[in-house]
Backbone as XML, in Angstrom:
<?xml version="1.0"?>
<chain id="A" units="angstrom">
  <residue number="1" name="MET">
    <atom name="N" x="-14.317" y="-8.858" z="10.722"/>
    <atom name="CA" x="-13.661" y="-9.872" z="10.016"/>
    <atom name="C" x="-13.893" y="-9.968" z="8.555"/>
  </residue>
  <residue number="2" name="VAL">
    <atom name="N" x="-15.210" y="-9.992" z="8.134"/>
    <atom name="CA" x="-15.552" y="-10.235" z="7.016"/>
    <atom name="C" x="-15.028" y="-9.042" z="6.097"/>
  </residue>
  <residue number="3" name="ASP">
    <atom name="N" x="-15.240" y="-7.785" z="6.588"/>
    <atom name="CA" x="-14.780" y="-6.708" z="5.927"/>
    <atom name="C" x="-13.414" y="-6.861" z="5.362"/>
  </residue>
  <residue number="4" name="ILE">
    <atom name="N" x="-12.513" y="-7.211" z="6.616"/>
    <atom name="CA" x="-10.972" y="-7.583" z="6.295"/>
    <atom name="C" x="-10.822" y="-8.330" z="4.831"/>
  </residue>
  <residue number="5" name="PHE">
    <atom name="N" x="-11.498" y="-9.724" z="4.894"/>
    <atom name="CA" x="-11.591" y="-10.628" z="3.860"/>
    <atom name="C" x="-12.094" y="-9.833" z="2.366"/>
  </residue>
  <residue number="6" name="LYS">
    <atom name="N" x="-12.915" y="-9.266" z="2.606"/>
    <atom name="CA" x="-13.459" y="-8.532" z="1.360"/>
    <atom name="C" x="-12.470" y="-7.430" z="0.848"/>
  </residue>
  <residue number="7" name="ALA">
    <atom name="N" x="-11.889" y="-6.918" z="1.546"/>
    <atom name="CA" x="-10.812" y="-5.819" z="1.345"/>
    <atom name="C" x="-9.521" y="-6.613" z="0.597"/>
  </residue>
  <residue number="8" name="LEU">
    <atom name="N" x="-9.239" y="-7.718" z="1.162"/>
    <atom name="CA" x="-8.258" y="-8.746" z="0.717"/>
    <atom name="C" x="-8.453" y="-9.294" z="-0.500"/>
  </residue>
  <residue number="9" name="ALA">
    <atom name="N" x="-9.827" y="-9.384" z="-1.035"/>
    <atom name="CA" x="-10.144" y="-10.318" z="-1.913"/>
    <atom name="C" x="-10.161" y="-9.540" z="-3.462"/>
  </residue>
  <residue number="10" name="GLU">
    <atom name="N" x="-9.026" y="-8.569" z="-3.531"/>
    <atom name="CA" x="-8.790" y="-7.962" z="-4.841"/>
    <atom name="C" x="-7.386" y="-7.751" z="-5.010"/>
  </residue>
  <residue number="11" name="GLU">
    <atom name="N" x="-6.871" y="-8.146" z="-6.293"/>
    <atom name="CA" x="-5.527" y="-8.449" z="-6.573"/>
    <atom name="C" x="-4.705" y="-7.023" z="-6.400"/>
  </residue>
  <residue number="12" name="ASN">
    <atom name="N" x="-5.214" y="-5.984" z="-6.575"/>
    <atom name="CA" x="-4.458" y="-4.559" z="-6.777"/>
    <atom name="C" x="-4.583" y="-4.035" z="-5.201"/>
  </residue>
  <residue number="13" name="ARG">
    <atom name="N" x="-5.209" y="-4.701" z="-4.385"/>
    <atom name="CA" x="-5.077" y="-4.131" z="-3.108"/>
    <atom name="C" x="-4.253" y="-5.186" z="-2.392"/>
  </residue>
  <residue number="14" name="LEU">
    <atom name="N" x="-4.115" y="-6.477" z="-2.751"/>
    <atom name="CA" x="-2.919" y="-7.209" z="-2.216"/>
    <atom name="C" x="-1.580" y="-6.772" z="-2.790"/>
  </residue>
  <residue number="15" name="ARG">
    <atom name="N" x="-1.524" y="-6.226" z="-3.957"/>
    <atom name="CA" x="-0.298" y="-5.524" z="-4.384"/>
    <atom name="C" x="0.293" y="-4.424" z="-3.829"/>
  </residue>
  <residue number="16" name="ILE">
    <atom name="N" x="-0.858" y="-3.399" z="-3.522"/>
    <atom name="CA" x="-0.456" y="-2.420" z="-2.487"/>
    <atom name="C" x="0.013" y="-2.854" z="-1.040"/>
  </residue>
  <residue number="17" name="LEU">
    <atom name="N" x="-0.776" y="-3.415" z="-0.660"/>
    <atom name="CA" x="-0.478" y="-4.253" z="0.661"/>
    <atom name="C" x="0.953" y="-4.807" z="0.564"/>
  </residue>
  <residue number="18" name="SER">
    <atom name="N" x="1.470" y="-5.396" z="-0.216"/>
    <atom name="CA" x="2.691" y="-6.151" z="-0.484"/>
    <atom name="C" x="3.734" y="-4.892" z="-0.402"/>
  </residue>
  <residue number="19" name="LEU">
    <atom name="N" x="3.439" y="-3.876" z="-1.117"/>
    <atom name="CA" x="4.585" y="-2.851" z="-1.057"/>
    <atom name="C" x="4.501" y="-2.157" z="0.214"/>
  </residue>
  <residue number="20" name="LEU">
    <atom name="N" x="3.480" y="-1.916" z="0.952"/>
    <atom name="CA" x="3.332" y="-1.307" z="1.954"/>
    <atom name="C" x="4.109" y="-2.195" z="3.434"/>
  </residue>
  <residue number="21" name="MET">
    <atom name="N" x="4.482" y="-3.297" z="3.159"/>
    <atom name="CA" x="4.944" y="-4.145" z="4.013"/>
    <atom name="C" x="6.323" y="-3.791" z="4.265"/>
  </residue>
  <residue number="22" name="ASP">
    <atom name="N" x="7.059" y="-2.895" z="3.302"/>
    <atom name="CA" x="8.444" y="-2.452" z="3.525"/>
    <atom name="C" x="8.340" y="-0.911" z="4.261"/>
  </residue>
  <residue number="23" name="GLY">
    <atom name="N" x="7.110" y="-0.650" z="4.345"/>
    <atom name="CA" x="7.185" y="0.791" z="4.928"/>
    <atom name="C" x="6.135" y="1.591" z="4.253"/>
  </residue>
  <residue number="24" name="GLU">
    <atom name="N" x="6.032" y="2.845" z="5.031"/>
    <atom name="CA" x="5.032" y="3.810" z="4.351"/>
    <atom name="C" x="5.347" y="4.203" z="3.002"/>
  </residue>
  <residue number="25" name="MET">
    <atom name="N" x="4.273" y="4.835" z="2.481"/>
    <atom name="CA" x="4.491" y="5.048" z="0.990"/>
    <atom name="C" x="3.578" y="6.391" z="0.835"/>
  </residue>
  <residue number="26" name="CYS">
    <atom name="N" x="3.744" y="7.223" z="-0.031"/>
    <atom name="CA" x="2.975" y="8.365" z="-0.655"/>
    <atom name="C" x="1.889" y="7.781" z="-1.523"/>
  </residue>
  <residue number="27" name="VAL">
    <atom name="N" x="0.769" y="8.232" z="-1.545"/>
    <atom name="CA" x="-0.264" y="7.710" z="-2.888"/>
    <atom name="C" x="0.534" y="7.989" z="-4.136"/>
  </residue>
  <residue number="28" name="CYS">
    <atom name="N" x="1.170" y="8.989" z="-4.242"/>
    <atom name="CA" x="1.964" y="9.090" z="-5.639"/>
    <atom name="C" x="2.727" y="8.159" z="-5.879"/>
  </residue>
  <residue number="29" name="GLU">
    <atom name="N" x="3.602" y="7.768" z="-5.088"/>
    <atom name="CA" x="4.597" y="6.430" z="-5.067"/>
    <atom name="C" x="3.745" y="5.298" z="-5.261"/>
  </residue>
  <residue number="30" name="ILE">
    <atom name="N" x="2.559" y="4.948" z="-5.064"/>
    <atom name="CA" x="1.904" y="3.700" z="-5.191"/>
    <atom name="C" x="1.300" y="3.936" z="-6.488"/>
  </residue>
  <residue number="31" name="GLU">
    <atom name="N" x="0.838" y="4.941" z="-7.230"/>
    <atom name="CA" x="0.346" y="5.188" z="-8.371"/>
    <atom name="C" x="1.612" y="4.925" z="-9.308"/>
  </residue>
  <residue number="32" name="GLN">
    <atom name="N" x="2.497" y="5.382" z="-9.171"/>
    <atom name="CA" x="3.795" y="5.190" z="-10.016"/>
    <atom name="C" x="4.281" y="3.640" z="-10.142"/>
  </residue>
  <residue number="33" name="CYS">
    <atom name="N" x="4.505" y="3.175" z="-8.870"/>
    <atom name="CA" x="4.981" y="1.698" z="-8.842"/>
    <atom name="C" x="3.911" y="0.612" z="-9.309"/>
  </residue>
  <residue number="34" name="LEU">
    <atom name="N" x="2.693" y="0.832" z="-9.337"/>
    <atom name="CA" x="1.728" y="-0.055" z="-9.874"/>
    <atom name="C" x="0.927" y="0.576" z="-11.162"/>
  </residue>
  <residue number="35" name="ASN">
    <atom name="N" x="1.424" y="1.631" z="-11.505"/>
    <atom name="CA" x="0.875" y="2.188" z="-13.052"/>
    <atom name="C" x="-0.608" y="2.136" z="-12.997"/>
  </residue>
  <residue number="36" name="MET">
    <atom name="N" x="-1.022" y="2.700" z="-11.920"/>
    <atom name="CA" x="-2.617" y="3.152" z="-11.614"/>
    <atom name="C" x="-2.808" y="4.335" z="-11.569"/>
  </residue>
  <residue number="37" name="THR">
    <atom name="N" x="-4.063" y="4.699" z="-11.822"/>
    <atom name="CA" x="-4.568" y="6.249" z="-11.506"/>
    <atom name="C" x="-4.687" y="6.487" z="-10.216"/>
  </residue>
  <residue number="38" name="GLN">
    <atom name="N" x="-4.581" y="7.853" z="-10.026"/>
    <atom name="CA" x="-4.829" y="8.339" z="-8.477"/>
    <atom name="C" x="-6.105" y="8.293" z="-7.872"/>
  </residue>
  <residue number="39" name="SER">
    <atom name="N" x="-7.251" y="7.907" z="-8.683"/>
    <atom name="CA" x="-8.610" y="7.758" z="-8.441"/>
    <atom name="C" x="-8.588" y="6.146" z="-8.072"/>
  </residue>
  <residue number="40" name="ASN">
    <atom name="N" x="-8.180" y="5.408" z="-8.835"/>
    <atom name="CA" x="-8.140" y="3.916" z="-8.523"/>
    <atom name="C" x="-7.220" y="3.516" z="-7.493"/>
  </residue>
  <residue number="41" name="VAL">
    <atom name="N" x="-6.065" y="4.333" z="-7.048"/>
    <atom name="CA" x="-5.372" y="3.704" z="-5.990"/>
    <atom name="C" x="-6.048" y="4.337" z="-4.526"/>
  </residue>
  <residue number="42" name="SER">
    <atom name="N" x="-6.712" y="5.573" z="-4.737"/>
    <atom name="CA" x="-7.227" y="6.169" z="-3.692"/>
    <atom name="C" x="-8.542" y="5.092" z="-3.141"/>
  </residue>
  <residue number="43" name="ARG">
    <atom name="N" x="-9.334" y="4.609" z="-4.102"/>
    <atom name="CA" x="-10.236" y="3.689" z="-4.079"/>
    <atom name="C" x="-9.924" y="2.405" z="-3.229"/>
  </residue>
  <residue number="44" name="HIS">
    <atom name="N" x="-8.670" y="1.869" z="-3.578"/>
    <atom name="CA" x="-8.195" y="0.817" z="-2.974"/>
    <atom name="C" x="-7.895" y="0.969" z="-1.656"/>
  </residue>
  <residue number="45" name="LEU">
    <atom name="N" x="-7.036" y="2.312" z="-1.519"/>
    <atom name="CA" x="-6.606" y="2.433" z="-0.026"/>
    <atom name="C" x="-7.637" y="2.811" z="0.652"/>
  </residue>
  <residue number="46" name="THR">
    <atom name="N" x="-8.798" y="3.386" z="0.376"/>
    <atom name="CA" x="-9.909" y="3.525" z="1.287"/>
    <atom name="C" x="-10.577" y="2.250" z="1.521"/>
  </residue>
  <residue number="47" name="ALA">
    <atom name="N" x="-10.618" y="1.313" z="0.673"/>
    <atom name="CA" x="-11.179" y="0.111" z="1.292"/>
    <atom name="C" x="-10.111" y="-0.612" z="2.476"/>
  </residue>
  <residue number="48" name="LEU">
    <atom name="N" x="-8.952" y="-0.483" z="2.115"/>
    <atom name="CA" x="-7.862" y="-1.317" z="3.115"/>
    <atom name="C" x="-7.897" y="-0.185" z="4.316"/>
  </residue>
  <residue number="49" name="LYS">
    <atom name="N" x="-8.217" y="0.942" z="4.197"/>
    <atom name="CA" x="-8.268" y="2.011" z="5.536"/>
    <atom name="C" x="-9.445" y="1.553" z="6.408"/>
  </residue>
  <residue number="50" name="LYS">
    <atom name="N" x="-10.674" y="1.605" z="5.487"/>
    <atom name="CA" x="-11.797" y="1.300" z="6.347"/>
    <atom name="C" x="-11.977" y="0.013" z="7.095"/>
  </residue>
  <residue number="51" name="CYS">
    <atom name="N" x="-11.234" y="-0.915" z="6.498"/>
    <atom name="CA" x="-11.384" y="-2.321" z="7.506"/>
    <atom name="C" x="-10.367" y="-2.350" z="8.631"/>
  </residue>
  <residue number="52" name="GLY">
    <atom name="N" x="-9.431" y="-1.243" z="8.470"/>
    <atom name="CA" x="-8.686" y="-1.351" z="9.847"/>
    <atom name="C" x="-7.041" y="-1.724" z="9.423"/>
  </residue>
  <residue number="53" name="ILE">
    <atom name="N" x="-6.872" y="-2.078" z="8.194"/>
    <atom name="CA" x="-5.532" y="-2.671" z="7.882"/>
    <atom name="C" x="-4.441" y="-1.572" z="7.734"/>
  </residue>
  <residue number="54" name="LEU">
    <atom name="N" x="-5.113" y="-0.537" z="7.089"/>
    <atom name="CA" x="-3.993" y="0.728" z="6.879"/>
    <atom name="C" x="-4.344" y="1.888" z="7.675"/>
  </residue>
  <residue number="55" name="GLU">
    <atom name="N" x="-3.475" y="2.771" z="7.681"/>
    <atom name="CA" x="-3.896" y="4.121" z="8.467"/>
    <atom name="C" x="-2.864" y="5.042" z="7.537"/>
  </residue>
  <residue number="56" name="GLY">
    <atom name="N" x="-3.561" y="6.387" z="7.409"/>
    <atom name="CA" x="-2.768" y="7.242" z="6.674"/>
    <atom name="C" x="-2.834" y="8.583" z="7.316"/>
  </residue>
  <residue number="57" name="TYR">
    <atom name="N" x="-2.063" y="9.575" z="6.900"/>
    <atom name="CA" x="-1.828" y="10.645" z="7.351"/>
    <atom name="C" x="-1.326" y="11.798" z="6.305"/>
  </residue>
  <residue number="58" name="LYS">
    <atom name="N" x="-1.804" y="12.859" z="6.497"/>
    <atom name="CA" x="-1.324" y="13.945" z="5.294"/>
    <atom name="C" x="-0.164" y="14.798" z="5.738"/>
  </residue>
  <residue number="59" name="LYS">
    <atom name="N" x="0.565" y="15.118" z="4.920"/>
    <atom name="CA" x="1.918" y="15.899" z="5.125"/>
    <atom name="C" x="2.045" y="16.709" z="4.192"/>
  </residue>
  <residue number="60" name="ALA">
    <atom name="N" x="1.603" y="18.034" z="4.264"/>
    <atom name="CA" x="1.732" y="19.195" z="3.382"/>
    <atom name="C" x="0.516" y="18.625" z="2.350"/>
  </residue>
  <residue number="61" name="GLN">
    <atom name="N" x="0.732" y="18.613" z="1.086"/>
    <atom name="CA" x="-0.371" y="18.008" z="0.030"/>
    <atom name="C" x="-0.371" y="16.529" z="-0.199"/>
  </residue>
  <residue number="62" name="TRP">
    <atom name="N" x="0.608" y="15.977" z="0.422"/>
    <atom name="CA" x="1.044" y="14.463" z="0.146"/>
    <atom name="C" x="0.235" y="13.596" z="1.127"/>
  </residue>
  <residue number="63" name="VAL">
    <atom name="N" x="-0.555" y="12.336" z="0.942"/>
    <atom name="CA" x="-1.028" y="11.735" z="1.847"/>
    <atom name="C" x="-0.010" y="10.605" z="1.805"/>
  </residue>
  <residue number="64" name="TYR">
    <atom name="N" x="0.233" y="9.894" z="2.785"/>
    <atom name="CA" x="0.758" y="8.648" z="3.248"/>
    <atom name="C" x="0.294" y="7.477" z="3.888"/>
  </residue>
  <residue number="65" name="TYR">
    <atom name="N" x="0.310" y="6.236" z="3.519"/>
    <atom name="CA" x="-0.131" y="4.964" z="4.052"/>
    <atom name="C" x="0.776" y="4.300" z="4.676"/>
  </residue>
  <residue number="66" name="LYS">
    <atom name="N" x="0.618" y="3.573" z="5.676"/>
    <atom name="CA" x="1.088" y="2.442" z="6.057"/>
    <atom name="C" x="0.403" y="1.363" z="6.833"/>
  </residue>
  <residue number="67" name="ILE">
    <atom name="N" x="0.785" y="0.163" z="7.342"/>
    <atom name="CA" x="-0.007" y="-0.626" z="7.793"/>
    <atom name="C" x="-0.255" y="-0.241" z="9.291"/>
  </residue>
  <residue number="68" name="ASP">
    <atom name="N" x="-1.469" y="-0.531" z="9.785"/>
    <atom name="CA" x="-2.045" y="0.258" z="10.901"/>
    <atom name="C" x="-1.243" y="-0.870" z="11.900"/>
  </residue>
  <residue number="69" name="ASN">
    <atom name="N" x="-0.710" y="-0.011" z="12.946"/>
    <atom name="CA" x="-0.196" y="-1.064" z="14.111"/>
    <atom name="C" x="-1.017" y="-1.813" z="14.768"/>
  </residue>
  <residue number="70" name="SER">
    <atom name="N" x="-2.236" y="-1.317" z="14.919"/>
    <atom name="CA" x="-3.441" y="-2.081" z="15.645"/>
    <atom name="C" x="-3.803" y="-3.316" z="14.914"/>
  </residue>
  <residue number="71" name="PHE">
    <atom name="N" x="-3.629" y="-3.013" z="13.696"/>
    <atom name="CA" x="-4.110" y="-4.317" z="12.998"/>
    <atom name="C" x="-2.850" y="-5.385" z="13.168"/>
  </residue>
  <residue number="72" name="ILE">
    <atom name="N" x="-1.542" y="-5.007" z="13.134"/>
    <atom name="CA" x="-0.611" y="-6.044" z="13.340"/>
    <atom name="C" x="-0.824" y="-6.534" z="14.827"/>
  </residue>
  <residue number="73" name="GLU">
    <atom name="N" x="-1.069" y="-5.736" z="15.947"/>
    <atom name="CA" x="-1.126" y="-6.398" z="17.136"/>
    <atom name="C" x="-2.541" y="-7.279" z="17.121"/>
  </residue>
  <residue number="74" name="LYS">
    <atom name="N" x="-3.629" y="-6.810" z="16.634"/>
    <atom name="CA" x="-4.896" y="-7.501" z="16.932"/>
    <atom name="C" x="-5.019" y="-8.731" z="16.162"/>
  </residue>
  <residue number="75" name="LYS">
    <atom name="N" x="-4.333" y="-8.635" z="14.963"/>
    <atom name="CA" x="-4.452" y="-9.964" z="14.111"/>
    <atom name="C" x="-2.694" y="-10.344" z="13.685"/>
  </residue>
  <residue number="76" name="PRO">
    <atom name="N" x="-2.274" y="-10.841" z="14.776"/>
    <atom name="CA" x="-0.770" y="-11.193" z="14.539"/>
    <atom name="C" x="-0.710" y="-12.385" z="13.530"/>
  </residue>
  <residue number="77" name="ASP">
    <atom name="N" x="-1.680" y="-13.216" z="13.496"/>
    <atom name="CA" x="-1.319" y="-14.513" z="12.759"/>
    <atom name="C" x="-1.705" y="-14.190" z="11.218"/>
  </residue>
  <residue number="78" name="LEU">
    <atom name="N" x="-2.869" y="-13.234" z="11.072"/>
    <atom name="CA" x="-3.065" y="-12.956" z="9.578"/>
    <atom name="C" x="-1.954" y="-12.021" z="9.086"/>
  </residue>
  <residue number="79" name="PHE">
    <atom name="N" x="-1.589" y="-11.301" z="9.913"/>
    <atom name="CA" x="-0.399" y="-10.384" z="9.311"/>
    <atom name="C" x="0.722" y="-11.331" z="9.101"/>
  </residue>
  <residue number="80" name="ALA">
    <atom name="N" x="1.184" y="-12.126" z="10.064"/>
    <atom name="CA" x="2.102" y="-13.169" z="9.564"/>
    <atom name="C" x="1.974" y="-13.806" z="8.376"/>
  </residue>
  <residue number="81" name="TYR">
    <atom name="N" x="0.762" y="-14.415" z="8.256"/>
    <atom name="CA" x="0.376" y="-14.956" z="6.843"/>
    <atom name="C" x="0.567" y="-14.144" z="5.859"/>
  </residue>
  <residue number="82" name="LEU">
    <atom name="N" x="0.298" y="-12.807" z="5.925"/>
    <atom name="CA" x="0.030" y="-11.960" z="4.772"/>
    <atom name="C" x="1.472" y="-11.545" z="4.425"/>
  </residue>
  <residue number="83" name="THR">
    <atom name="N" x="2.238" y="-11.533" z="5.451"/>
    <atom name="CA" x="3.914" y="-11.096" z="5.138"/>
    <atom name="C" x="4.276" y="-12.172" z="4.298"/>
  </residue>
  <residue number="84" name="LYS">
    <atom name="N" x="4.222" y="-13.378" z="4.571"/>
    <atom name="CA" x="4.894" y="-14.417" z="3.982"/>
    <atom name="C" x="4.055" y="-14.737" z="2.414"/>
  </residue>
  <residue number="85" name="GLU">
    <atom name="N" x="2.830" y="-14.718" z="2.457"/>
    <atom name="CA" x="2.238" y="-14.821" z="1.187"/>
    <atom name="C" x="2.298" y="-14.006" z="0.364"/>
  </residue>
  <residue number="86" name="LEU">
    <atom name="N" x="2.160" y="-12.598" z="0.536"/>
    <atom name="CA" x="2.267" y="-11.716" z="-0.433"/>
    <atom name="C" x="3.204" y="-11.712" z="-1.199"/>
  </residue>
  <residue number="87" name="LYS">
    <atom name="N" x="4.479" y="-12.252" z="-0.888"/>
    <atom name="CA" x="5.679" y="-12.399" z="-1.743"/>
    <atom name="C" x="5.471" y="-13.291" z="-2.844"/>
  </residue>
  <residue number="88" name="GLN">
    <atom name="N" x="4.432" y="-14.175" z="-2.818"/>
    <atom name="CA" x="4.166" y="-15.117" z="-3.783"/>
    <atom name="C" x="3.239" y="-14.623" z="-5.065"/>
  </residue>
  <residue number="89" name="LEU">
    <atom name="N" x="2.870" y="-13.399" z="-4.761"/>
    <atom name="CA" x="1.942" y="-12.776" z="-5.859"/>
    <atom name="C" x="2.587" y="-12.820" z="-7.204"/>
  </residue>
  <residue number="90" name="PRO">
    <atom name="N" x="2.056" y="-12.817" z="-8.297"/>
    <atom name="CA" x="2.878" y="-13.064" z="-9.719"/>
    <atom name="C" x="3.535" y="-11.969" z="-9.772"/>
  </residue>
  <residue number="91" name="GLY">
    <atom name="N" x="3.426" y="-10.614" z="-9.653"/>
    <atom name="CA" x="3.884" y="-9.449" z="-9.975"/>
    <atom name="C" x="4.781" y="-8.944" z="-8.870"/>
  </residue>
  <residue number="92" name="TYR">
    <atom name="N" x="4.934" y="-9.749" z="-7.757"/>
    <atom name="CA" x="5.637" y="-9.209" z="-6.543"/>
    <atom name="C" x="7.218" y="-8.667" z="-6.808"/>
  </residue>
  <residue number="93" name="ASN">
    <atom name="N" x="8.024" y="-9.327" z="-7.799"/>
    <atom name="CA" x="9.281" y="-8.929" z="-7.718"/>
    <atom name="C" x="9.370" y="-7.753" z="-8.611"/>
  </residue>
  <residue number="94" name="SER">
    <atom name="N" x="8.474" y="-7.823" z="-9.780"/>
    <atom name="CA" x="8.399" y="-6.586" z="-10.763"/>
    <atom name="C" x="7.965" y="-5.322" z="-10.016"/>
  </residue>
  <residue number="95" name="ASP">
    <atom name="N" x="6.882" y="-5.434" z="-9.139"/>
    <atom name="CA" x="6.528" y="-4.378" z="-8.298"/>
    <atom name="C" x="7.512" y="-3.895" z="-7.121"/>
  </residue>
  <residue number="96" name="CYS">
    <atom name="N" x="8.247" y="-4.742" z="-6.743"/>
    <atom name="CA" x="9.373" y="-4.399" z="-5.852"/>
    <atom name="C" x="10.481" y="-3.758" z="-6.552"/>
  </residue>
  <residue number="97" name="GLU">
    <atom name="N" x="10.754" y="-4.169" z="-7.749"/>
    <atom name="CA" x="11.751" y="-3.299" z="-8.742"/>
    <atom name="C" x="11.521" y="-1.970" z="-8.626"/>
  </residue>
  <residue number="98" name="ARG">
    <atom name="N" x="10.054" y="-1.840" z="-9.221"/>
    <atom name="CA" x="9.678" y="-0.507" z="-9.517"/>
    <atom name="C" x="9.518" y="0.384" z="-8.078"/>
  </residue>
  <residue number="99" name="LEU">
    <atom name="N" x="9.591" y="-0.233" z="-6.952"/>
    <atom name="CA" x="9.309" y="0.412" z="-5.758"/>
    <atom name="C" x="10.803" y="1.140" z="-5.467"/>
  </residue>
  <residue number="100" name="CYS">
    <atom name="N" x="11.857" y="0.234" z="-5.735"/>
    <atom name="CA" x="13.232" y="0.612" z="-5.491"/>
    <atom name="C" x="13.489" y="1.941" z="-6.554"/>
  </residue>
  <residue number="101" name="LYS">
    <atom name="N" x="13.148" y="1.797" z="-7.728"/>
    <atom name="CA" x="13.206" y="2.865" z="-8.615"/>
    <atom name="C" x="12.635" y="4.354" z="-8.296"/>
  </residue>
  <residue number="102" name="CYS">
    <atom name="N" x="11.339" y="3.981" z="-7.593"/>
    <atom name="CA" x="10.386" y="4.859" z="-7.503"/>
    <atom name="C" x="10.949" y="5.583" z="-6.082"/>
  </residue>
  <residue number="103" name="LYS">
    <atom name="N" x="11.551" y="4.922" z="-5.197"/>
    <atom name="CA" x="12.152" y="5.562" z="-3.888"/>
    <atom name="C" x="13.347" y="6.556" z="-4.429"/>
  </residue>
  <residue number="104" name="LEU">
    <atom name="N" x="14.085" y="6.002" z="-5.400"/>
    <atom name="CA" x="15.234" y="6.879" z="-5.854"/>
    <atom name="C" x="14.961" y="7.935" z="-6.542"/>
  </residue>
  <residue number="105" name="GLN">
    <atom name="N" x="13.726" y="8.009" z="-7.066"/>
    <atom name="CA" x="13.262" y="9.459" z="-7.797"/>
    <atom name="C" x="12.856" y="10.196" z="-6.615"/>
  </residue>
  <residue number="106" name="ASP">
    <atom name="N" x="12.595" y="9.996" z="-5.545"/>
    <atom name="CA" x="11.832" y="10.925" z="-4.469"/>
    <atom name="C" x="10.762" y="11.875" z="-5.035"/>
  </residue>
  <residue number="107" name="LEU">
    <atom name="N" x="9.630" y="11.086" z="-5.525"/>
    <atom name="CA" x="8.386" y="11.650" z="-6.283"/>
    <atom name="C" x="7.855" y="12.641" z="-5.523"/>
  </residue>
  <residue number="108" name="CYS">
    <atom name="N" x="7.740" y="12.513" z="-4.002"/>
    <atom name="CA" x="6.919" y="13.741" z="-3.477"/>
    <atom name="C" x="7.815" y="15.053" z="-3.562"/>
  </residue>
  <residue number="109" name="ASN">
    <atom name="N" x="9.131" y="14.812" z="-3.273"/>
    <atom name="CA" x="9.866" y="16.242" z="-3.184"/>
    <atom name="C" x="10.098" y="16.552" z="-4.722"/>
  </residue>
  <residue number="110" name="ASN">
    <atom name="N" x="10.223" y="15.960" z="-5.665"/>
    <atom name="CA" x="10.227" y="16.219" z="-6.983"/>
    <atom name="C" x="9.297" y="16.886" z="-7.767"/>
  </residue>
  <residue number="111" name="LYS">
    <atom name="N" x="7.854" y="16.815" z="-7.345"/>
    <atom name="CA" x="6.946" y="17.203" z="-7.887"/>
    <atom name="C" x="6.749" y="18.787" z="-7.705"/>
  </residue>
  <residue number="112" name="ILE">
    <atom name="N" x="6.232" y="19.409" z="-8.835"/>
    <atom name="CA" x="6.153" y="20.733" z="-8.756"/>
    <atom name="C" x="4.771" y="21.228" z="-7.873"/>
  </residue>
  <residue number="113" name="GLU">
    <atom name="N" x="4.901" y="22.102" z="-7.152"/>
    <atom name="CA" x="3.908" y="22.575" z="-6.148"/>
    <atom name="C" x="2.967" y="23.733" z="-6.917"/>
  </residue>
  <residue number="114" name="THR">
    <atom name="N" x="1.708" y="23.479" z="-7.003"/>
    <atom name="CA" x="0.927" y="24.612" z="-7.589"/>
    <atom name="C" x="0.172" y="25.145" z="-6.712"/>
  </residue>
</chain>
């Protein structure tokens, strides 16, 4: 439980989690929506995954993350609290607006493969 609260004690991780409440996202989408570097996003995702909040999978060269179903099942009260309270984050509305624009861009399918 301590690891979960340590992971949640960082604003950027909460912002990432708030975006993932609406469904899975590719790392490149999270970078774009939150205007963060790939290394910074990856560091935060690793912390959230390590404590069991997120799960990830690779599809071609892209890595996608979503909220781990076992976290939802094992911690339903915490998940319900987060679902409600993350919407109160100061930048939540603007992050959601950027998410909508990001999804329309279809970043993962529009990047040039090398």
